[in-house]
PDB file of C-alpha atoms in Angstrom:
ATOM      1  CA  MET A 185     -13.639 -21.445 -20.973  1.00 89.00           C
ATOM      2  CA  GLY A 186     -11.922 -18.111 -19.442  1.00 87.00           C
ATOM      3  CA  VAL A 187     -13.973 -17.828 -16.511  1.00 90.00           C
ATOM      4  CA  PRO A 188     -11.845 -15.827 -14.218  1.00 90.00           C
ATOM      5  CA  VAL A 189     -11.850 -17.962 -10.762  1.00 91.00           C
ATOM      6  CA  GLY A 190     -10.363 -16.654  -7.455  1.00 90.00           C
ATOM      7  CA  ALA A 191     -10.564 -17.723  -4.176  1.00 89.00           C
ATOM      8  CA  GLY A 192     -10.837 -15.721  -0.891  1.00 83.00           C
ATOM      9  CA  THR A 193     -12.915 -16.580   2.206  1.00 76.00           C
ATOM     10  CA  ASP A 194     -16.856 -13.772   2.029  1.00 66.00           C
ATOM     11  CA  ALA A 195     -14.545 -11.805   5.082  1.00 56.00           C
ATOM     12  CA  THR A 196     -16.368 -11.927   8.229  1.00 55.00           C
ATOM     13  CA  ARG A 197     -19.881 -12.465   6.924  1.00 58.00           C
ATOM     14  CA  VAL A 198     -20.078 -16.343   6.335  1.00 60.00           C
ATOM     15  CA  SER A 199     -16.510 -17.169   7.882  1.00 68.00           C
ATOM     16  CA  SER A 200     -13.152 -16.548   9.219  1.00 76.00           C
ATOM     17  CA  TYR A 201     -11.392 -13.861   7.471  1.00 79.00           C
ATOM     18  CA  ASN A 202      -8.116 -16.087   8.046  1.00 85.00           C
ATOM     19  CA  PRO A 203      -7.228 -16.562   5.221  1.00 88.00           C
ATOM     20  CA  PHE A 204      -4.655 -20.046   6.028  1.00 92.00           C
ATOM     21  CA  LEU A 205      -8.145 -21.554   6.721  1.00 90.00           C
ATOM     22  CA  SER A 206      -9.316 -20.694   3.015  1.00 89.00           C
ATOM     23  CA  LEU A 207      -6.393 -22.226   1.845  1.00 94.00           C
ATOM     24  CA  TYR A 208      -6.376 -25.466   3.936  1.00 94.00           C
ATOM     25  CA  TRP A 209      -9.982 -26.102   2.919  1.00 90.00           C
ATOM     26  CA  LEU A 210      -8.740 -26.040  -0.614  1.00 93.00           C
ATOM     27  CA  VAL A 211      -5.534 -28.113  -0.487  1.00 96.00           C
ATOM     28  CA  THR A 212      -7.234 -30.836   1.951  1.00 96.00           C
ATOM     29  CA  GLY A 213     -10.724 -30.581   0.908  1.00 94.00           C
ATOM     30  CA  LYS A 214     -11.680 -30.794   4.549  1.00 92.00           C
ATOM     31  CA  THR A 215     -13.605 -28.085   7.069  1.00 85.00           C
ATOM     32  CA  ILE A 216     -11.781 -26.635  10.379  1.00 81.00           C
ATOM     33  CA  GLY A 217     -13.704 -29.507  11.576  1.00 84.00           C
ATOM     34  CA  GLY A 218     -11.820 -32.173  10.422  1.00 86.00           C
ATOM     35  CA  LEU A 219     -14.666 -33.076   7.751  1.00 90.00           C
ATOM     36  CA  SER A 220     -13.792 -34.408   4.338  1.00 92.00           C
ATOM     37  CA  LEU A 221     -15.477 -33.612   2.183  1.00 91.00           C
ATOM     38  CA  TYR A 222     -14.346 -33.617  -1.584  1.00 91.00           C
ATOM     39  CA  PRO A 223     -12.338 -36.049  -3.181  1.00 92.00           C
ATOM     40  CA  GLU A 224      -8.253 -35.552  -3.519  1.00 92.00           C
ATOM     41  CA  ASP A 225      -9.037 -35.135  -7.921  1.00 94.00           C
ATOM     42  CA  ASP A 226     -11.171 -32.062  -6.085  1.00 94.00           C
ATOM     43  CA  ARG A 227      -8.932 -30.248  -4.858  1.00 96.00           C
ATOM     44  CA  PHE A 228      -6.146 -28.768  -5.050  1.00 96.00           C
ATOM     45  CA  ASP A 229      -2.410 -28.238  -4.322  1.00 97.00           C
ATOM     46  CA  ARG A 230      -0.791 -25.505  -2.866  1.00 97.00           C
ATOM     47  CA  ALA A 231       0.032 -23.871  -5.908  1.00 97.00           C
ATOM     48  CA  LYS A 232      -2.909 -24.229  -7.544  1.00 96.00           C
ATOM     49  CA  ALA A 233      -4.602 -22.541  -4.422  1.00 96.00           C
ATOM     50  CA  LEU A 234      -2.371 -19.727  -3.655  1.00 94.00           C
ATOM     51  CA  GLY A 235      -2.312 -18.862  -7.463  1.00 93.00           C
ATOM     52  CA  LEU A 236      -6.056 -18.628  -6.963  1.00 92.00           C
ATOM     53  CA  TYR A 237      -5.817 -17.131  -3.881  1.00 89.00           C
ATOM     54  CA  THR A 238      -3.578 -14.411  -5.203  1.00 90.00           C
ATOM     55  CA  VAL A 239      -3.580 -13.482  -8.972  1.00 90.00           C
ATOM     56  CA  GLY A 240      -6.521 -15.603  -9.770  1.00 90.00           C
ATOM     57  CA  SER A 241      -8.146 -13.168  -6.814  1.00 88.00           C
ATOM     58  CA  SER A 242      -7.043  -9.839  -7.900  1.00 89.00           C
ATOM     59  CA  TRP A 243      -9.327  -9.757 -11.349  1.00 89.00           C
ATOM     60  CA  PHE A 244     -12.295  -9.410  -9.102  1.00 87.00           C
ATOM     61  CA  SER A 245     -11.032  -6.739  -6.999  1.00 87.00           C
ATOM     62  CA  THR A 246     -10.421  -4.868 -11.134  1.00 90.00           C
ATOM     63  CA  GLU A 247      -6.318  -4.831 -10.039  1.00 90.00           C
ATOM     64  CA  ASP A 248      -5.296  -8.176 -11.775  1.00 87.00           C
ATOM     65  CA  GLY A 249      -2.013  -6.731 -12.982  1.00 88.00           C
ATOM     66  CA  LYS A 250      -1.779  -4.800  -9.478  1.00 90.00           C
ATOM     67  CA  LYS A 251      -1.172  -7.525  -7.072  1.00 87.00           C
ATOM     68  CA  GLY A 252      -1.107 -10.727  -6.669  1.00 86.00           C
ATOM     69  CA  SER A 253       2.300 -12.077  -7.869  1.00 85.00           C
ATOM     70  CA  LEU A 254       5.621 -10.202  -6.916  1.00 83.00           C
ATOM     71  CA  ALA A 255       6.575  -8.712 -10.079  1.00 86.00           C
ATOM     72  CA  PRO A 256       8.039  -5.637 -11.554  1.00 87.00           C
ATOM     73  CA  GLY A 257       5.458  -3.179 -11.001  1.00 86.00           C
ATOM     74  CA  GLN A 258       2.897  -4.836  -8.777  1.00 88.00           C
ATOM     75  CA  LEU A 259       2.169  -3.293  -5.218  1.00 85.00           C
ATOM     76  CA  ALA A 260       5.181  -5.213  -2.885  1.00 76.00           C
ATOM     77  CA  ASP A 261       2.833  -6.121  -0.044  1.00 85.00           C
ATOM     78  CA  LEU A 262       4.320  -9.900   1.233  1.00 87.00           C
ATOM     79  CA  ALA A 263       3.747 -11.817   4.516  1.00 92.00           C
ATOM     80  CA  VAL A 264       6.589 -13.482   6.471  1.00 95.00           C
ATOM     81  CA  LEU A 265       4.753 -16.562   7.681  1.00 96.00           C
ATOM     82  CA  SER A 266       5.749 -19.010  11.006  1.00 96.00           C
ATOM     83  CA  SER A 267       6.578 -22.037   8.850  1.00 97.00           C
ATOM     84  CA  ASP A 268       6.977 -22.520   4.910  1.00 97.00           C
ATOM     85  CA  TYR A 269       3.199 -22.939   3.137  1.00 97.00           C
ATOM     86  CA  PHE A 270       5.124 -25.128   1.330  1.00 98.00           C
ATOM     87  CA  SER A 271       6.806 -28.173   2.947  1.00 98.00           C
ATOM     88  CA  ILE A 272       4.905 -27.961   6.258  1.00 98.00           C
ATOM     89  CA  PRO A 273       2.013 -31.192   6.262  1.00 97.00           C
ATOM     90  CA  GLU A 274      -1.429 -30.838   5.277  1.00 96.00           C
ATOM     91  CA  GLU A 275      -2.393 -30.530   8.730  1.00 95.00           C
ATOM     92  CA  GLU A 276      -0.812 -27.382   9.319  1.00 96.00           C
ATOM     93  CA  ILE A 277      -1.764 -25.075   6.905  1.00 96.00           C
ATOM     94  CA  LYS A 278      -5.107 -23.854   8.986  1.00 93.00           C
ATOM     95  CA  ASN A 279      -2.475 -22.608  11.761  1.00 93.00           C
ATOM     96  CA  LEU A 280       0.254 -20.473   9.884  1.00 96.00           C
ATOM     97  CA  GLU A 281       0.292 -17.541  10.884  1.00 94.00           C
ATOM     98  CA  SER A 282       1.927 -13.901   9.675  1.00 94.00           C
ATOM     99  CA  VAL A 283       4.898 -12.983  11.454  1.00 96.00           C
ATOM    100  CA  LEU A 284       5.701  -9.992   9.762  1.00 96.00           C
ATOM    101  CA  THR A 285       2.972  -8.399   7.059  1.00 93.00           C
ATOM    102  CA  ILE A 286       3.603  -5.533   4.715  1.00 91.00           C
ATOM    103  CA  VAL A 287       1.370  -3.564   3.306  1.00 88.00           C
ATOM    104  CA  GLY A 288       2.216  -0.460   1.032  1.00 82.00           C
ATOM    105  CA  GLY A 289       5.603  -0.981   1.679  1.00 84.00           C
ATOM    106  CA  LYS A 290       4.570  -0.220   5.603  1.00 91.00           C
ATOM    107  CA  ILE A 291       5.494  -2.689   8.371  1.00 94.00           C
ATOM    108  CA  VAL A 292       1.319  -3.482   9.370  1.00 92.00           C
ATOM    109  CA  TYR A 293       2.103  -6.159  11.329  1.00 92.00           C
ATOM    110  CA  ALA A 294       5.231  -8.051  13.449  1.00 95.00           C
ATOM    111  CA  ALA A 295       5.199 -10.745  15.749  1.00 94.00           C
ATOM    112  CA  GLY A 296       7.306 -13.131  17.144  1.00 93.00           C
ATOM    113  CA  GLU A 297      11.241 -11.621  16.737  1.00 95.00           C
ATOM    114  CA  TYR A 298       9.865  -8.882  14.740  1.00 96.00           C
ATOM    115  CA  SER A 299       7.743  -7.935  17.407  1.00 94.00           C
ATOM    116  CA  ASN A 300       9.748  -4.934  18.130  1.00 96.00           C
ATOM    117  CA  MET A 301       8.213  -3.371  14.343  1.00 96.00           C
ATOM    118  CA  ALA A 302       4.803  -4.022  14.997  1.00 94.00           C
ATOM    119  CA  PRO A 303       2.733  -0.449  14.793  1.00 93.00           C
ATOM    120  CA  PRO A 304       0.181   0.577  17.369  1.00 89.00           C
ATOM    121  CA  ALA A 305      -3.238  -1.711  16.810  1.00 79.00           C
ATOM    122  CA  LEU A 306      -5.594   0.654  14.318  1.00 78.00           C
ATOM    123  CA  PRO A 307      -9.432   0.412  16.168  1.00 85.00           C
ATOM    124  CA  VAL A 308     -11.457  -2.968  14.626  1.00 85.00           C
ATOM    125  CA  SER A 309     -13.075  -1.464  11.172  1.00 85.00           C
ATOM    126  CA  PRO A 310     -15.980  -1.895  10.217  1.00 86.00           C
ATOM    127  CA  ASP A 311     -17.341  -1.437  14.054  1.00 84.00           C
ATOM    128  CA  TRP A 312     -20.434  -4.737  13.413  1.00 86.00           C
ATOM    129  CA  SER A 313     -17.192  -7.337  12.654  1.00 82.00           C
ATOM    130  CA  PRO A 314     -17.237 -10.077  14.836  1.00 80.00           C
ATOM    131  CA  VAL A 315     -13.271  -8.913  15.970  1.00 76.00           C
ATOM    132  CA  LYS A 316     -14.795  -6.712  17.872  1.00 77.00           C
ATOM    133  CA  GLN A 317     -17.192  -9.146  20.242  1.00 76.00           C
ATOM    134  CA  TYR A 318     -14.754 -12.123  19.828  1.00 72.00           C
ATOM    135  CA  GLY A 319     -10.891 -10.373  19.828  1.00 64.00           C
ATOM    136  CA  GLY A 320      -9.802 -12.252  17.133  1.00 59.00           C
ATOM    137  CA  TYR A 321      -7.088 -14.475  16.796  1.00 58.00           C
ATOM    138  CA  ALA A 322      -3.913 -14.728  19.474  1.00 57.00           C
ATOM    139  CA  PRO A 323      -1.280 -17.189  19.692  1.00 54.00           C
ATOM    140  CA  SER A 324      -1.843 -20.031  19.627  1.00 52.00           C
ATOM    141  CA  GLU A 325      -0.812 -22.929  22.261  1.00 52.00           C
ATOM    142  CA  GLY A 326      -1.755 -26.108  19.940  1.00 47.00           C
ATOM    143  CA  PRO A 327      -4.163 -26.541  17.263  1.00 41.00           C
ATOM    144  CA  SER A 328      -6.350 -24.452  17.018  1.00 37.00           C
ATOM    145  CA  ILE A 329     -10.763 -23.762  14.890  1.00 36.00           C
ATOM    146  CA  ALA A 330     -10.088 -20.274  14.687  1.00 34.00           C
ATOM    147  CA  GLY A 331     -12.327 -18.585  13.043  1.00 31.00           C
ATOM    148  CA  VAL A 332     -15.127 -20.083  14.767  1.00 30.00           C
ATOM    149  CA  ALA A 333     -17.299 -16.303  13.520  1.00 30.00           C
ATOM    150  CA  ALA A 334     -19.552 -15.273  16.588  1.00 28.00           C
ATOM    151  CA  CYS A 335     -23.338 -15.418  14.293  1.00 26.00           C
ATOM    152  CA  GLU A 336     -24.881 -12.983  17.150  1.00 27.00           C
ATOM    153  CA  ALA A 337     -22.181 -10.404  16.467  1.00 30.00           C
ATOM    154  CA  MET A 338     -22.944 -10.282  12.694  1.00 30.00           C
ATOM    155  CA  SER A 339     -25.209  -7.596  10.925  1.00 31.00           C
ATOM    156  CA  PRO A 340     -25.357  -7.170   6.742  1.00 38.00           C
ATOM    157  CA  HIS A 341     -22.823  -6.142   4.485  1.00 41.00           C
ATOM    158  CA  ASP A 342     -22.558  -2.807   4.012  1.00 41.00           C
ATOM    159  CA  ALA A 343     -24.819  -1.027   1.230  1.00 41.00           C
ATOM    160  CA  LYS A 344     -22.680  -0.005  -1.091  1.00 42.00           C
ATOM    161  CA  HIS A 345     -22.389  -3.878  -1.725  1.00 43.00           C
ATOM    162  CA  SER A 346     -26.155  -4.406  -2.580  1.00 43.00           C
ATOM    163  CA  GLY A 347     -26.016  -3.780  -6.583  1.00 45.00           C
ATOM    164  CA  GLY A 348     -26.339  -0.020  -6.826  1.00 46.00           C
ATOM    165  CA  ASP A 349     -22.246   0.687  -7.476  1.00 43.00           C
ATOM    166  CA  LYS A 350     -23.770  -0.226 -11.350  1.00 43.00           C
ATOM    167  CA  ALA A 351     -19.347   0.652 -12.191  1.00 44.00           C
ATOM    168  CA  HIS A 352     -19.260  -3.302 -11.417  1.00 41.00           C
ATOM    169  CA  ARG A 353     -21.270  -6.449 -13.656  1.00 43.00           C
ATOM    170  CA  SER A 354     -24.204  -7.782 -11.047  1.00 40.00           C
ATOM    171  CA  VAL A 355     -24.127 -11.403  -9.350  1.00 44.00           C
ATOM    172  CA  LEU A 356     -26.714 -12.857  -9.627  1.00 44.00           C
ATOM    173  CA  ARG A 357     -28.538  -9.432 -10.924  1.00 40.00           C
ATOM    174  CA  GLU A 358     -31.832 -10.335  -9.756  1.00 45.00           C
ATOM    175  CA  LEU A 359     -31.541 -11.011  -6.343  1.00 43.00           C
ATOM    176  CA  GLY A 360     -28.587  -8.597  -6.396  1.00 41.00           C
ATOM    177  CA  PHE A 361     -26.776 -10.471  -4.714  1.00 41.00           C
ATOM    178  CA  TRP A 362     -23.245  -8.671  -4.963  1.00 43.00           C
ATOM    179  CA  SER A 363     -21.120  -6.926  -8.276  1.00 43.00           C
ATOM    180  CA  LEU A 364     -18.176  -8.049  -9.641  1.00 47.00           C
ATOM    181  CA  GLY A 365     -15.302  -5.857  -8.534  1.00 48.00           C
ATOM    182  CA  CYS A 366     -15.960  -5.640  -5.086  1.00 45.00           C
ATOM    183  CA  ASP A 367     -13.020  -5.074  -3.194  1.00 46.00           C
ATOM    184  CA  CYS A 368     -14.072  -6.632   0.344  1.00 47.00           C
ATOM    185  CA  PHE A 369     -12.352  -9.535  -0.375  1.00 44.00           C
ATOM    186  CA  ALA A 370      -9.466 -11.016   2.407  1.00 41.00           C
ATOM    187  CA  TYR A 371      -7.308 -12.516   0.886  1.00 36.00           C
TER     188      TYR A 371
END
């Protein structure tokens, strides 16, 4: 139908910014707590879910053709994961972690065998982020429920997304919900 479709987390507004929780939901149809919400016919295979999260979402941030796939001329941002997303059991997708993340050709995060390459930690931004209150993610010793937001720490989304930027097409126009082109997606 020509309608752009992308996947994301809604950042820290209503959910975790952990992309693997969103990928887990798209693939299994289950909540982080394990409640099955969708039949198999309404779920995505792993490749399609990842494509929606990467290439699909680049359109919404007005960066299609610039990021979202490993191709000449696109940004070379990448992550080395703790396990193989395509071969681990579905239930383990939510526990994936990056052990090495490269953005703009620079290492921005490193853990495990790559920890000697880790840059110094950055301050939490925005300062209202729930991560500032509960400390963010840490390597788990078993299955985790990482991503449960600290609701009391949340505040309204930054005012720049309230529809004042007329360069972007609005979604739910008269309600001023948000506009397409918002670059706050965490994908």
